Every structure is written in C-alpha cells, then in structure tokens.
Amino acid sequence: ATGTITVTPLNTIAAGTNQTVCINSAITNITLATSGATGATFAGLPAGVTGSWAGNVATISGTTTASGTFNYTVTTTGGCPPATTTGTITVTPQNTIAAGTSETVCINTAITTINLATTTATGATFTGLPAGVTGSWAANVVTISGTPTTTVGSPFSYTVTLTGGCGSVTANGTITV
C-alpha cells in the first residue's frame, strides 16, 4: 500500500508597522506579506481605515476620521495555525487656537497682554503687530504683549499662525493705537 503525507507550512505574516498621521488624512498604506493563509482579519483600526487580504498580502489603508492611538492586530485565516502581527496608528487631532481679540491703547502705553490657548501646535508665527509689541508661544499658550511705539498704520490687524502639529490654523485681532 502507498499513501501520501502532505505537510503544510505554518502561516506567516510580516511584522506590523507604526505610523503617525493627522486626523482626516490618508495613512501610508501598510502592506504585510503572508504565506500559507487564505485570508486575514483586522482589529483595532481607526475609523475610516480598513484592512483587506488578496494574493498573500494583507493591506491596511484609508483616511482617518478619529484621533487617538490605535493598536491594531492582523491575524491570518485558513491554512495552518494563524499568524498574528501588531502595530500602532497614532492619529493626531487638528491644531486649535482661541479667537484673537481687539483692543485700543494710547501710544507708549502697554497693551493688555493677550493670551490665546492652543492645542497640538509646537509654535506660532506673528504678523501685523505694531512696533514695540511682540508675540511668543510656550506651553500651548500664545502671548502678545508690549508697548506700541507708533501710531503709523493703526489700526494694526494681526495674525497668529500656529506651526507644527496638524493643520494650518490662524487667529486674527486688531490693536488700535
């Protein structure tokens, strides 16, 4: 008598990867080579991101619609014991800044310090401030302070633009000298 014994190799899957993206942005597709599987399941993906399996490749793609840290798991199906890999997709929310303010002061008199709360930015740029008035950013707060030394150009329309983080966000206000 004769017979055949077929030994099937174990399923394999490539190592998962980590990436950070801004909310409402497409992730860089994550492609994971598999062997021995006939499909894959996906868990822990952020809203707007999906997984698919075809031709021995598990692919994670899409555009994020929720912020947070998402630890995902991909598990092969079919074939010999499932293989699993994990990774993380970190989705950063959009920058925010409080509304700018308007005020009127006399020349050579200090303005009332303007403090604008921000989130997720790493800095800010300032345009349109009168001479003698400066802006700074630290610890998620924009601060505009100083003493205007000219009336030429008054009223001064200023713009604060956040840098770093996600999104181009600005606040506007006016200083009348």
Coordinates of C-alpha atoms in Angstrom, one line a residue:
A1 CA 0.0 0.0 0.0
T2 CA 1.2 3.5 -0.7
G3 CA 0.0 6.9 0.5
T4 CA 0.9 10.5 0.6
I5 CA 1.5 12.7 3.6
T6 CA 1.3 16.4 2.9
V7 CA 2.9 18.7 5.4
T8 CA 1.7 22.3 5.2
P9 CA 4.0 25.0 6.4
L10 CA 2.8 27.3 9.2
N11 CA 1.2 30.6 8.3
T12 CA 3.4 33.6 8.4
I13 CA 2.8 37.4 8.3
A14 CA 5.3 40.3 8.1
A15 CA 5.8 42.5 11.1
G16 CA 3.3 45.3 11.6
T17 CA 4.4 48.9 11.4
N18 CA 3.8 52.1 13.3
Q19 CA 2.9 55.5 11.9
T20 CA 1.6 58.9 12.9
V21 CA -0.9 60.9 10.8
C22 CA -3.1 63.9 11.2
I23 CA -6.8 63.3 11.5
N24 CA -8.7 63.4 8.2
S25 CA -5.5 62.4 6.3
A26 CA -4.8 59.2 4.4
I27 CA -2.4 56.8 6.1
T28 CA 0.5 55.4 4.1
N29 CA -0.7 52.0 3.1
I30 CA 0.6 49.2 5.3
T31 CA 1.3 46.1 3.3
L32 CA 2.1 42.8 5.1
A33 CA 3.3 39.8 3.2
T34 CA 1.7 36.5 4.3
S35 CA 2.2 32.9 3.4
G36 CA 0.0 29.8 3.9
A37 CA -3.1 31.8 4.6
T38 CA -6.3 32.2 2.7
G39 CA -7.4 35.5 4.3
A40 CA -6.9 37.8 7.3
T41 CA -8.9 39.5 10.0
F42 CA -8.2 43.1 11.2
A43 CA -8.9 44.5 14.6
G44 CA -8.3 47.9 16.3
L45 CA -8.1 50.1 13.2
P46 CA -9.1 53.8 13.5
A47 CA -12.4 54.9 12.0
G48 CA -12.0 55.4 8.2
V49 CA -9.2 52.8 7.9
T50 CA -9.9 49.3 6.7
G51 CA -8.0 46.1 6.0
S52 CA -8.1 43.7 3.1
W53 CA -6.3 40.5 2.0
A54 CA -5.5 39.4 -1.5
G55 CA -2.7 37.4 -3.2
N56 CA -0.8 36.7 0.1
V57 CA -0.8 40.4 1.1
A58 CA -2.7 42.0 3.9
T59 CA -3.2 45.7 3.2
I60 CA -4.3 48.4 5.6
S61 CA -5.5 51.7 4.0
G62 CA -7.8 54.6 4.3
T63 CA -8.4 58.1 5.7
T64 CA -8.6 58.6 9.4
T65 CA -11.7 60.2 10.9
A66 CA -11.0 59.8 14.6
S67 CA -8.0 60.9 16.7
G68 CA -6.2 58.7 19.3
T69 CA -3.7 55.9 19.5
F70 CA -5.0 52.7 17.7
N71 CA -3.2 49.4 18.4
Y72 CA -4.2 47.1 15.5
T73 CA -3.9 43.4 15.1
V74 CA -3.9 41.4 11.9
T75 CA -4.4 37.6 12.1
T76 CA -4.2 35.2 9.1
T77 CA -7.0 32.8 8.5
G78 CA -7.0 29.4 6.7
G79 CA -4.0 27.2 6.4
C80 CA -2.1 26.0 9.5
P81 CA -2.2 27.8 12.8
P82 CA -3.0 31.5 12.4
A83 CA -0.1 34.0 12.4
T84 CA -0.6 37.4 14.1
T85 CA 1.1 40.7 13.9
T86 CA 0.5 44.1 15.6
G87 CA 1.3 47.7 15.1
T88 CA 0.1 51.2 16.0
I89 CA -1.5 54.0 14.1
T90 CA -1.4 57.3 16.0
V91 CA -3.9 59.9 14.8
T92 CA -3.2 63.5 15.9
P93 CA -6.1 66.0 16.2
Q94 CA -6.2 69.3 14.4
N95 CA -4.5 72.3 15.9
T96 CA -6.8 74.8 17.7
I97 CA -6.4 78.4 18.9
A98 CA -8.7 80.7 20.8
A99 CA -10.1 83.7 18.9
G100 CA -8.0 86.8 18.7
T101 CA -9.0 90.0 20.5
S102 CA -9.2 93.6 19.7
E103 CA -8.1 96.5 21.9
T104 CA -7.4 100.2 21.8
V105 CA -4.4 101.8 23.7
C106 CA -2.5 105.1 23.7
I107 CA 0.9 105.3 22.1
N108 CA 3.7 104.4 24.6
T109 CA 1.2 102.6 26.9
A110 CA 1.4 98.8 27.4
I111 CA -1.3 96.8 25.8
T112 CA -3.3 94.4 28.0
T113 CA -1.5 91.1 27.5
I114 CA -3.3 88.9 25.0
N115 CA -3.2 85.1 25.9
L116 CA -4.7 82.6 23.4
A117 CA -4.9 79.0 24.3
T118 CA -3.7 76.5 21.7
T119 CA -3.7 72.7 21.3
T120 CA -1.3 70.3 19.5
A121 CA 0.9 73.1 17.9
T122 CA 4.6 73.4 18.6
G123 CA 4.9 77.1 17.9
A124 CA 3.4 80.2 16.3
T125 CA 4.3 83.0 13.9
F126 CA 3.1 86.6 14.2
T127 CA 2.4 89.2 11.6
G128 CA 0.9 92.7 11.7
L129 CA 1.8 93.6 15.3
P130 CA 2.8 97.3 15.9
A131 CA 6.4 98.2 16.7
G132 CA 7.1 97.5 20.4
V133 CA 4.6 94.6 20.6
T134 CA 5.8 91.0 20.3
G135 CA 4.3 87.6 20.2
S136 CA 5.5 84.3 21.7
W137 CA 4.3 80.7 22.1
A138 CA 5.1 78.4 25.0
A139 CA 3.3 75.5 26.7
N140 CA 0.2 75.8 24.4
V141 CA -0.3 79.5 25.0
V142 CA 0.2 82.3 22.6
T143 CA 1.2 85.6 24.3
I144 CA 1.1 89.0 22.7
S145 CA 2.5 91.8 24.9
G146 CA 4.4 95.1 24.8
T147 CA 4.1 98.8 24.4
P148 CA 3.3 100.2 21.0
T149 CA 5.7 102.9 19.9
T150 CA 4.0 104.2 16.8
T151 CA 0.5 105.1 15.5
V152 CA 1.6 104.9 11.8
G153 CA -0.5 102.0 10.4
S154 CA -3.1 102.0 13.2
P155 CA -5.3 100.1 13.5
F156 CA -2.9 97.1 13.3
S157 CA -4.6 93.9 12.2
Y158 CA -2.5 91.0 13.5
T159 CA -2.5 87.3 12.6
V160 CA -1.2 84.4 14.6
T161 CA -0.5 81.3 12.7
L162 CA 0.2 78.0 14.5
T163 CA 3.2 75.9 13.4
G164 CA 3.8 72.2 13.9
G165 CA 1.0 69.7 14.7
C166 CA -1.8 69.3 12.2
G167 CA -3.5 71.9 10.1
S168 CA -2.9 75.5 9.3
V169 CA -4.8 77.4 11.9
T170 CA -4.9 81.2 12.5
A171 CA -6.4 83.7 14.8
N172 CA -6.8 87.4 13.9
G173 CA -7.3 90.5 16.0
T174 CA -6.8 94.3 16.0
I175 CA -4.7 96.7 18.1
T176 CA -5.6 100.3 17.6
V177 CA -3.0 102.8 18.8

